[in-house]
């Protein structure tokens, strides 16, 4: 189920350039995708997407999303 959730998030992110919604929504979607990947056991992809979300959160000056990204990144384990 988590693998499918991650695939749906990836599809949503691939459509991003067509609709240009606010970047904060992209950050939320990246966090959702990363969490699904983490739960599915794909720690490399999860860490990548948590990192991307952290960068977006910092650019948006959103400490709450930055904290979620940092916690997710650290809970994904080291490779």
Coordinates of N, CA and C in Angstrom, one line a residue:
X1 N 0.8 -1.2 0.0 CA 0.0 0.0 0.0 C 0.9 1.3 0.0
X2 N 2.0 1.2 0.7 CA 2.8 2.4 0.8 C 3.5 2.6 -0.6
X3 N 3.9 1.5 -1.2 CA 4.5 1.6 -2.5 C 3.6 2.3 -3.5
X4 N 2.3 2.0 -3.5 CA 1.3 2.6 -4.3 C 1.1 4.1 -4.0
X5 N 1.1 4.4 -2.7 CA 1.0 5.8 -2.3 C 2.2 6.6 -2.8
X6 N 3.4 6.1 -2.7 CA 4.5 6.7 -3.2 C 4.4 7.0 -4.8
X7 N 3.9 6.0 -5.5 CA 3.7 6.1 -6.9 C 2.7 7.2 -7.3
X8 N 1.7 7.3 -6.5 CA 0.7 8.4 -6.7 C 1.3 9.8 -6.5
X9 N 2.1 9.8 -5.4 CA 2.8 11.1 -5.1 C 3.7 11.5 -6.3
X10 N 4.4 10.5 -6.8 CA 5.3 10.8 -7.9 C 4.6 11.3 -9.1
X11 N 3.4 10.7 -9.4 CA 2.6 11.2 -10.5 C 2.1 12.6 -10.3
X12 N 1.7 12.9 -9.1 CA 1.3 14.3 -8.8 C 2.5 15.3 -9.0
X13 N 3.7 14.9 -8.5 CA 4.8 15.7 -8.7 C 5.2 15.9 -10.2
X14 N 5.0 14.8 -11.0 CA 5.3 14.9 -12.4 C 4.4 15.9 -13.1
X15 N 3.2 16.1 -12.6 CA 2.3 17.0 -13.2 C 2.5 18.5 -12.7
X16 N 3.4 18.6 -11.8 CA 3.6 19.9 -11.2 C 3.8 21.1 -12.2
X17 N 4.6 20.8 -13.2 CA 4.9 21.9 -14.1 C 3.7 22.3 -15.0
X18 N 2.7 21.5 -15.1 CA 1.5 21.9 -15.9 C 0.6 22.9 -15.2
X19 N 0.6 22.8 -13.8 CA -0.4 23.6 -13.1 C 0.2 24.7 -12.2
X20 N 1.4 24.5 -11.8 CA 2.1 25.5 -11.0 C 1.4 26.0 -9.7
X21 N 0.9 25.0 -8.9 CA 0.3 25.4 -7.6 C 1.4 26.0 -6.7
X22 N 1.0 26.5 -5.5 CA 2.0 27.1 -4.6 C 3.1 26.0 -4.2
X23 N 4.3 26.5 -4.0 CA 5.4 25.7 -3.6 C 5.2 25.0 -2.3
X24 N 4.4 25.6 -1.4 CA 4.1 24.9 -0.1 C 3.4 23.6 -0.3
X25 N 2.5 23.6 -1.3 CA 1.8 22.3 -1.6 C 2.8 21.3 -2.2
X26 N 3.8 21.7 -3.0 CA 4.8 20.7 -3.5 C 5.6 20.2 -2.3
X27 N 5.9 21.0 -1.3 CA 6.6 20.5 -0.2 C 5.8 19.5 0.6
X28 N 4.5 19.8 0.8 CA 3.6 18.8 1.5 C 3.6 17.5 0.7
X29 N 3.5 17.5 -0.6 CA 3.4 16.3 -1.4 C 4.8 15.6 -1.3
X30 N 5.9 16.3 -1.3 CA 7.2 15.6 -1.2 C 7.3 14.9 0.2
X31 N 6.8 15.6 1.2 CA 6.8 14.9 2.6 C 5.9 13.7 2.6
X32 N 4.8 13.7 2.0 CA 3.9 12.6 1.9 C 4.5 11.4 1.1
X33 N 5.2 11.8 0.0 CA 5.9 10.8 -0.8 C 7.0 10.2 0.0
X34 N 7.8 11.0 0.7 CA 8.9 10.5 1.4 C 8.5 9.6 2.6
X35 N 7.4 10.0 3.2 CA 6.9 9.1 4.3 C 6.4 7.8 3.8
X36 N 5.8 7.8 2.7 CA 5.3 6.5 2.1 C 6.5 5.7 1.7
X37 N 7.5 6.3 1.1 CA 8.7 5.5 0.7 C 9.4 5.0 1.9
X38 N 9.5 5.7 3.0 CA 10.1 5.3 4.2 C 9.4 4.0 4.8
X39 N 8.1 4.1 4.8 CA 7.3 3.0 5.3 C 7.4 1.8 4.4
X40 N 7.6 2.0 3.1 CA 7.7 0.9 2.2 C 9.1 0.3 2.2
X41 N 10.0 0.9 2.9 CA 11.4 0.4 3.0 C 12.4 1.0 2.1
X42 N 12.0 1.9 1.3 CA 12.9 2.6 0.3 C 13.5 3.8 0.9
X43 N 14.5 3.5 1.8 CA 15.1 4.6 2.6 C 15.9 5.6 1.7
X44 N 16.5 5.1 0.6 CA 17.3 6.0 -0.2 C 16.4 7.1 -0.8
X45 N 15.2 6.6 -1.4 CA 14.3 7.6 -2.0 C 13.7 8.5 -1.0
X46 N 13.4 7.9 0.2 CA 12.8 8.7 1.3 C 13.7 9.8 1.7
X47 N 15.0 9.5 1.9 CA 15.9 10.5 2.3 C 16.1 11.6 1.3
X48 N 16.1 11.2 0.0 CA 16.2 12.1 -1.1 C 15.0 13.1 -1.0
X49 N 13.8 12.6 -0.9 CA 12.6 13.4 -1.0 C 12.5 14.2 0.3
X50 N 12.9 13.7 1.5 CA 12.8 14.5 2.7 C 13.8 15.7 2.6
X51 N 15.0 15.4 1.9 CA 15.9 16.5 1.7 C 15.4 17.6 0.8
X52 N 14.7 17.2 -0.3 CA 14.1 18.1 -1.2 C 13.1 18.9 -0.5
X53 N 12.3 18.3 0.3 CA 11.2 19.0 1.1 C 11.8 20.0 2.1
X54 N 13.0 19.6 2.7 CA 13.6 20.5 3.6 C 14.1 21.7 2.9
X55 N 14.7 21.6 1.7 CA 15.1 22.7 0.9 C 14.0 23.7 0.6
X56 N 12.9 23.1 0.2 CA 11.7 23.9 -0.2 C 11.1 24.6 1.1
X57 N 11.1 23.9 2.2 CA 10.6 24.5 3.4 C 11.4 25.7 3.8
X58 N 12.7 25.5 3.7 CA 13.6 26.6 4.1 C 13.4 27.8 3.1
X59 N 13.3 27.5 1.8 CA 13.1 28.6 0.9 C 11.8 29.3 1.1
X60 N 10.8 28.6 1.7 CA 9.5 29.2 1.9 C 9.4 29.8 3.4
X61 N 10.5 29.7 4.1 CA 10.6 30.2 5.5 C 9.5 29.6 6.3
X62 N 9.3 28.2 6.2 CA 8.3 27.5 6.9 C 9.0 26.5 7.9
X63 N 9.1 26.9 9.2 CA 9.8 26.1 10.1 C 9.1 24.8 10.5
X64 N 7.8 24.8 10.4 CA 7.0 23.6 10.7 C 7.3 22.5 9.7
X65 N 7.3 22.9 8.4 CA 7.6 21.9 7.3 C 9.0 21.5 7.4
X66 N 9.9 22.4 7.7 CA 11.3 22.1 7.8 C 11.6 21.1 8.9
X67 N 10.9 21.2 10.0 CA 11.0 20.3 11.1 C 10.5 18.9 10.7
X68 N 9.3 18.8 10.0 CA 8.8 17.6 9.6 C 9.8 16.9 8.6
X69 N 10.4 17.6 7.8 CA 11.4 17.1 6.8 C 12.6 16.6 7.6
X70 N 13.1 17.3 8.6 CA 14.3 16.9 9.3 C 14.0 15.6 10.1
X71 N 12.8 15.6 10.8 CA 12.5 14.4 11.6 C 12.3 13.2 10.6
X72 N 11.7 13.4 9.5 CA 11.6 12.3 8.5 C 12.9 11.8 8.0
X73 N 13.8 12.8 7.7 CA 15.1 12.4 7.2 C 15.9 11.6 8.3
X74 N 15.8 12.1 9.5 CA 16.6 11.4 10.5 C 16.0 10.0 10.9
X75 N 14.7 9.9 10.7 CA 14.0 8.6 11.0 C 14.2 7.6 9.9
X76 N 14.7 8.0 8.8 CA 14.9 7.1 7.6 C 16.2 6.3 7.7
X77 N 17.0 6.6 8.7 CA 18.2 5.8 8.9 C 19.3 6.1 7.9
X78 N 20.5 5.8 8.3 CA 21.7 6.0 7.4 C 21.8 4.9 6.4
X79 N 22.4 5.2 5.3 CA 22.7 4.2 4.2 C 24.0 3.7 4.4

